[in-house]
Short mmCIF file of C-alpha atoms in Angstrom, two decimals:
data_model
loop_
_atom_site.label_atom_id
_atom_site.label_comp_id
_atom_site.label_asym_id
_atom_site.label_seq_id
_atom_site.Cartn_x
_atom_site.Cartn_y
_atom_site.Cartn_z
CA UNK A 22 0.00 0.01 0.00
CA UNK A 23 1.13 3.53 -0.70
CA UNK A 24 -0.03 7.07 -0.17
CA UNK A 25 -0.49 10.00 -2.60
CA UNK A 26 0.38 13.60 -1.64
CA UNK A 27 -0.63 16.62 -3.69
CA UNK A 28 0.87 19.94 -2.57
CA UNK A 29 -0.11 23.42 -3.74
CA UNK A 30 -1.15 22.22 -7.19
CA UNK A 31 -2.03 24.81 -9.81
CA UNK A 32 -3.09 23.58 -13.25
CA UNK A 33 -4.22 25.64 -16.22
CA UNK A 34 -5.72 25.17 -19.65
CA UNK A 35 -4.05 27.74 -21.89
CA UNK A 36 -3.76 30.74 -19.56
CA UNK A 37 -6.79 30.07 -17.38
CA UNK A 38 -6.07 28.42 -14.03
CA UNK A 39 -8.49 25.60 -13.18
CA UNK A 40 -6.87 24.36 -9.98
CA UNK A 41 -5.68 26.94 -7.47
CA UNK A 42 -3.18 25.69 -4.87
CA UNK A 43 -4.87 22.34 -4.24
CA UNK A 44 -3.35 20.14 -1.50
CA UNK A 45 -4.51 16.71 -0.36
CA UNK A 46 -3.27 13.49 1.18
CA UNK A 47 -4.70 10.11 0.12
CA UNK A 48 -3.47 7.83 2.87
CA UNK A 49 -2.18 4.32 2.36
CA UNK A 50 -4.83 1.66 2.99
CA UNK A 51 -7.75 4.10 2.96
CA UNK A 52 -10.48 5.33 0.64
CA UNK A 53 -10.04 9.05 0.11
CA UNK A 54 -12.80 10.85 -1.75
CA UNK A 55 -12.79 14.02 -3.82
CA UNK A 56 -16.27 15.59 -3.90
CA UNK A 57 -17.56 18.43 -6.00
CA UNK A 58 -20.10 19.41 -8.61
CA UNK A 59 -19.48 19.63 -12.35
CA UNK A 60 -16.80 22.22 -13.09
CA UNK A 61 -15.24 22.01 -9.62
CA UNK A 62 -11.92 20.81 -11.02
CA UNK A 63 -12.13 17.09 -10.16
CA UNK A 64 -11.29 15.82 -13.68
CA UNK A 65 -8.43 18.31 -14.01
CA UNK A 66 -7.03 17.04 -10.72
CA UNK A 67 -7.05 13.46 -11.99
CA UNK A 68 -5.47 14.48 -15.29
CA UNK A 69 -2.73 16.30 -13.39
CA UNK A 70 -2.03 13.28 -11.15
CA UNK A 71 -1.80 11.00 -14.22
CA UNK A 72 0.46 13.37 -16.12
CA UNK A 73 -2.10 14.06 -18.85
CA UNK A 74 -2.38 17.78 -17.99
CA UNK A 75 0.87 18.78 -16.31
CA UNK A 76 0.51 21.35 -13.50
CA UNK A 77 2.08 24.80 -13.69
CA UNK A 78 3.07 24.72 -10.03
CA UNK A 79 3.08 22.26 -7.18
CA UNK A 80 4.11 18.72 -6.33
CA UNK A 81 2.51 15.27 -6.68
CA UNK A 82 4.17 12.36 -4.88
CA UNK A 83 3.27 8.66 -4.88
CA UNK A 84 5.13 7.27 -1.88
CA UNK A 85 8.68 8.56 -2.30
CA UNK A 86 8.35 9.16 -6.04
CA UNK A 87 7.75 12.60 -7.56
CA UNK A 88 5.16 12.30 -10.37
CA UNK A 89 5.27 15.79 -11.87
CA UNK A 90 7.15 15.80 -15.15
CA UNK A 91 6.83 12.04 -15.69
CA UNK A 92 4.94 10.62 -18.69
CA UNK A 93 1.72 8.78 -17.94
CA UNK A 94 3.04 5.29 -18.69
CA UNK A 95 5.83 5.80 -16.16
CA UNK A 96 3.33 6.93 -13.52
CA UNK A 97 1.24 3.81 -14.15
CA UNK A 98 4.37 1.69 -13.83
CA UNK A 99 4.93 3.11 -10.34
CA UNK A 100 1.65 1.53 -9.21
CA UNK A 101 -1.10 4.06 -10.02
CA UNK A 102 -4.10 2.84 -12.01
CA UNK A 103 -7.18 4.78 -13.11
CA UNK A 104 -10.77 3.67 -13.74
CA UNK A 105 -12.03 6.32 -16.14
CA UNK A 106 -15.37 8.09 -16.08
CA UNK A 107 -17.88 6.22 -18.25
CA UNK A 108 -16.03 2.89 -17.77
CA UNK A 109 -14.50 2.81 -21.30
CA UNK A 110 -14.44 -0.96 -21.87
CA UNK A 111 -13.42 -2.41 -25.26
CA UNK A 112 -16.89 -3.36 -26.57
CA UNK A 113 -15.79 -5.79 -29.31
CA UNK A 114 -13.46 -7.69 -27.03
CA UNK A 115 -14.54 -10.38 -24.56
CA UNK A 116 -14.52 -9.92 -20.80
CA UNK A 117 -11.38 -12.03 -20.58
CA UNK A 118 -9.63 -10.03 -23.31
CA UNK A 119 -10.53 -6.75 -21.59
CA UNK A 120 -9.05 -8.03 -18.35
CA UNK A 121 -5.85 -9.24 -19.99
CA UNK A 122 -5.47 -5.80 -21.62
CA UNK A 123 -5.19 -4.39 -18.09
CA UNK A 124 -2.17 -6.60 -17.42
CA UNK A 125 -0.07 -5.22 -20.26
CA UNK A 126 2.73 -4.15 -17.93
CA UNK A 127 2.81 -7.49 -16.04
CA UNK A 128 5.59 -9.68 -17.47
CA UNK A 129 5.20 -13.03 -15.73
CA UNK A 130 2.46 -15.34 -17.02
CA UNK A 131 1.97 -16.81 -13.52
CA UNK A 132 1.33 -13.30 -12.15
CA UNK A 133 -1.23 -12.63 -14.90
CA UNK A 134 -2.99 -15.93 -14.14
CA UNK A 135 -3.04 -15.17 -10.42
CA UNK A 136 -4.41 -11.65 -11.02
CA UNK A 137 -7.12 -13.03 -13.28
CA UNK A 138 -8.22 -15.55 -10.68
CA UNK A 139 -8.24 -12.85 -8.00
CA UNK A 140 -10.45 -10.63 -10.17
CA UNK A 141 -12.78 -13.55 -10.82
CA UNK A 142 -13.03 -14.19 -7.07
CA UNK A 143 -13.92 -10.55 -6.53
CA UNK A 144 -16.37 -10.49 -9.45
CA UNK A 145 -17.92 -13.96 -9.89
CA UNK A 146 -20.20 -12.54 -12.59
CA UNK A 147 -17.21 -11.71 -14.74
CA UNK A 148 -16.02 -15.33 -14.52
CA UNK A 149 -19.47 -16.52 -15.61
CA UNK A 150 -19.34 -14.20 -18.64
CA UNK A 151 -15.61 -14.42 -19.42
CA UNK A 152 -16.23 -15.07 -23.14
CA UNK A 153 -19.07 -12.57 -23.58
CA UNK A 154 -18.42 -9.40 -25.58
CA UNK A 155 -18.04 -6.48 -23.19
CA UNK A 156 -20.30 -4.26 -25.31
CA UNK A 157 -23.26 -6.58 -24.74
CA UNK A 158 -23.09 -6.31 -20.91
CA UNK A 159 -25.20 -4.02 -18.71
CA UNK A 160 -23.81 -0.76 -17.41
CA UNK A 161 -23.29 -2.23 -13.95
CA UNK A 162 -21.44 -5.25 -15.35
CA UNK A 163 -19.23 -2.96 -17.45
CA UNK A 164 -18.45 -1.00 -14.29
CA UNK A 165 -17.28 -4.23 -12.63
CA UNK A 166 -15.21 -5.07 -15.67
CA UNK A 167 -13.59 -1.64 -15.71
CA UNK A 168 -12.56 -1.98 -12.04
CA UNK A 169 -11.39 -5.54 -12.64
CA UNK A 170 -9.25 -4.44 -15.57
CA UNK A 171 -7.64 -1.78 -13.37
CA UNK A 172 -6.83 -4.41 -10.73
CA UNK A 173 -5.06 -6.59 -13.29
CA UNK A 174 -2.01 -4.32 -13.17
CA UNK A 175 -1.73 -4.97 -9.41
CA UNK A 176 -1.87 -1.28 -8.52
CA UNK A 177 -0.78 0.20 -5.21
CA UNK A 178 -3.40 2.92 -5.58
CA UNK A 179 -6.58 2.95 -7.67
CA UNK A 180 -8.06 6.23 -8.89
CA UNK A 181 -11.79 5.79 -9.64
CA UNK A 182 -13.55 8.57 -11.55
CA UNK A 183 -17.34 8.92 -11.14
CA UNK A 184 -18.19 5.21 -10.70
CA UNK A 185 -21.91 5.95 -10.26
CA UNK A 186 -22.26 7.82 -13.56
CA UNK A 187 -25.14 6.46 -15.64
CA UNK A 188 -25.92 3.52 -13.33
CA UNK A 189 -29.24 2.57 -11.79
CA UNK A 190 -29.53 2.98 -7.99
CA UNK A 191 -29.20 -0.79 -7.52
CA UNK A 192 -25.95 -0.96 -9.52
CA UNK A 193 -24.64 2.19 -7.79
CA UNK A 194 -25.03 0.51 -4.41
CA UNK A 195 -23.41 -2.68 -5.70
CA UNK A 196 -20.54 -0.74 -7.27
CA UNK A 197 -19.76 1.10 -4.02
CA UNK A 198 -19.78 -2.21 -2.15
CA UNK A 199 -17.25 -3.52 -4.68
CA UNK A 200 -15.00 -0.50 -4.11
CA UNK A 201 -15.11 -1.14 -0.38
CA UNK A 202 -14.15 -4.79 -0.94
CA UNK A 203 -11.24 -3.76 -3.19
CA UNK A 204 -9.97 -1.46 -0.43
CA UNK A 205 -10.43 -4.22 2.17
CA UNK A 206 -8.20 -6.33 -0.07
CA UNK A 207 -5.32 -3.94 0.45
CA UNK A 208 -5.59 -1.41 -2.41
CA UNK A 209 -5.58 2.31 -1.52
CA UNK A 210 -8.37 4.18 -3.37
CA UNK A 211 -8.79 7.78 -4.50
CA UNK A 212 -12.49 8.08 -5.29
CA UNK A 213 -13.77 11.03 -7.33
CA UNK A 214 -17.55 11.43 -7.17
CA UNK A 215 -20.65 13.63 -7.10
CA UNK A 216 -22.76 11.07 -5.22
CA UNK A 217 -21.91 12.49 -1.79
CA UNK A 218 -24.05 10.31 0.46
CA UNK A 219 -22.89 6.94 -0.84
CA UNK A 220 -19.29 8.12 -1.21
CA UNK A 221 -18.96 9.35 2.37
CA UNK A 222 -20.53 6.10 3.58
CA UNK A 223 -17.53 4.07 2.34
CA UNK A 224 -14.72 6.66 2.59
CA UNK A 225 -12.33 7.24 5.44
CA UNK A 226 -11.50 10.82 4.58
CA UNK A 227 -12.51 13.38 1.96
CA UNK A 228 -11.96 16.73 0.30
CA UNK A 229 -14.56 19.02 -1.23
CA UNK A 230 -13.57 21.02 -4.33
CA UNK A 231 -15.34 24.17 -5.54
CA UNK A 232 -14.08 26.35 -8.35
CA UNK A 233 -10.71 24.65 -8.28
CA UNK A 234 -10.08 25.07 -4.57
CA UNK A 235 -10.38 22.81 -1.52
CA UNK A 236 -13.24 24.33 0.51
CA UNK A 237 -13.66 21.54 3.09
CA UNK A 238 -11.72 18.51 4.25
CA UNK A 239 -11.66 15.98 7.04
CA UNK A 240 -12.79 12.52 8.11
CA UNK A 241 -15.92 11.30 6.35
CA UNK A 242 -17.98 11.57 9.53
CA UNK A 243 -16.85 15.15 10.03
CA UNK A 244 -17.70 16.10 6.42
CA UNK A 245 -21.20 14.60 6.80
CA UNK A 246 -21.84 17.00 9.70
CA UNK A 247 -20.16 20.02 8.08
CA UNK A 248 -22.91 22.69 7.73
CA UNK A 249 -21.65 23.95 4.36
CA UNK A 250 -21.41 20.42 2.93
CA UNK A 251 -24.89 19.54 4.26
CA UNK A 252 -26.37 22.69 2.72
CA UNK A 253 -24.68 22.14 -0.62
CA UNK A 254 -25.31 18.40 -1.02
CA UNK A 255 -27.98 17.23 1.41
CA UNK A 256 -30.38 20.18 1.38
#
């Protein structure tokens, strides 16, 4: 397990700053959530962490490794994996082929086989449908497949972007239970979401973004009782 530290991060598109001095600490072994409405800067934060949109100022560290300035494939090789918004499975490939695509950086065949079996234990439905084309699965099943594919690289930290997007309430609940099980299995999680109630129910700690700034932070229980957070998200 490993932690992620972001310090005084400022990221811009062209000349317009989107993130303004953002700092956060995703602790090893925990689920840390990033909450905020559309346009708050959540996606830009993820892109900065993954090296897709390099920051103008600040530092991003995964364990002892500085991530700023590194290309994305090097960041992934250090143990950071991302489950993208909208799941993004390969629709014309089978479930098994999608999962194996997630193990592209794993060299040993035995390790790939062990990872596949571990994913199948976590998601029995994926084992049942291993030869089914991913594009024919339901949204909830594709969400499972997307997380399973991320786990195939044996990440130290998993970044999950909007896992509830486009899912029915039943699948949202199931998906959050899966994220909790993944964390219980020893993977640190950085969870980026708008679904505040369900997210805080499984998270250890969280940060609230608004207009590119951290406006609230603390343990999940503290954030649930924060008056500003309650007004903004719970009514």
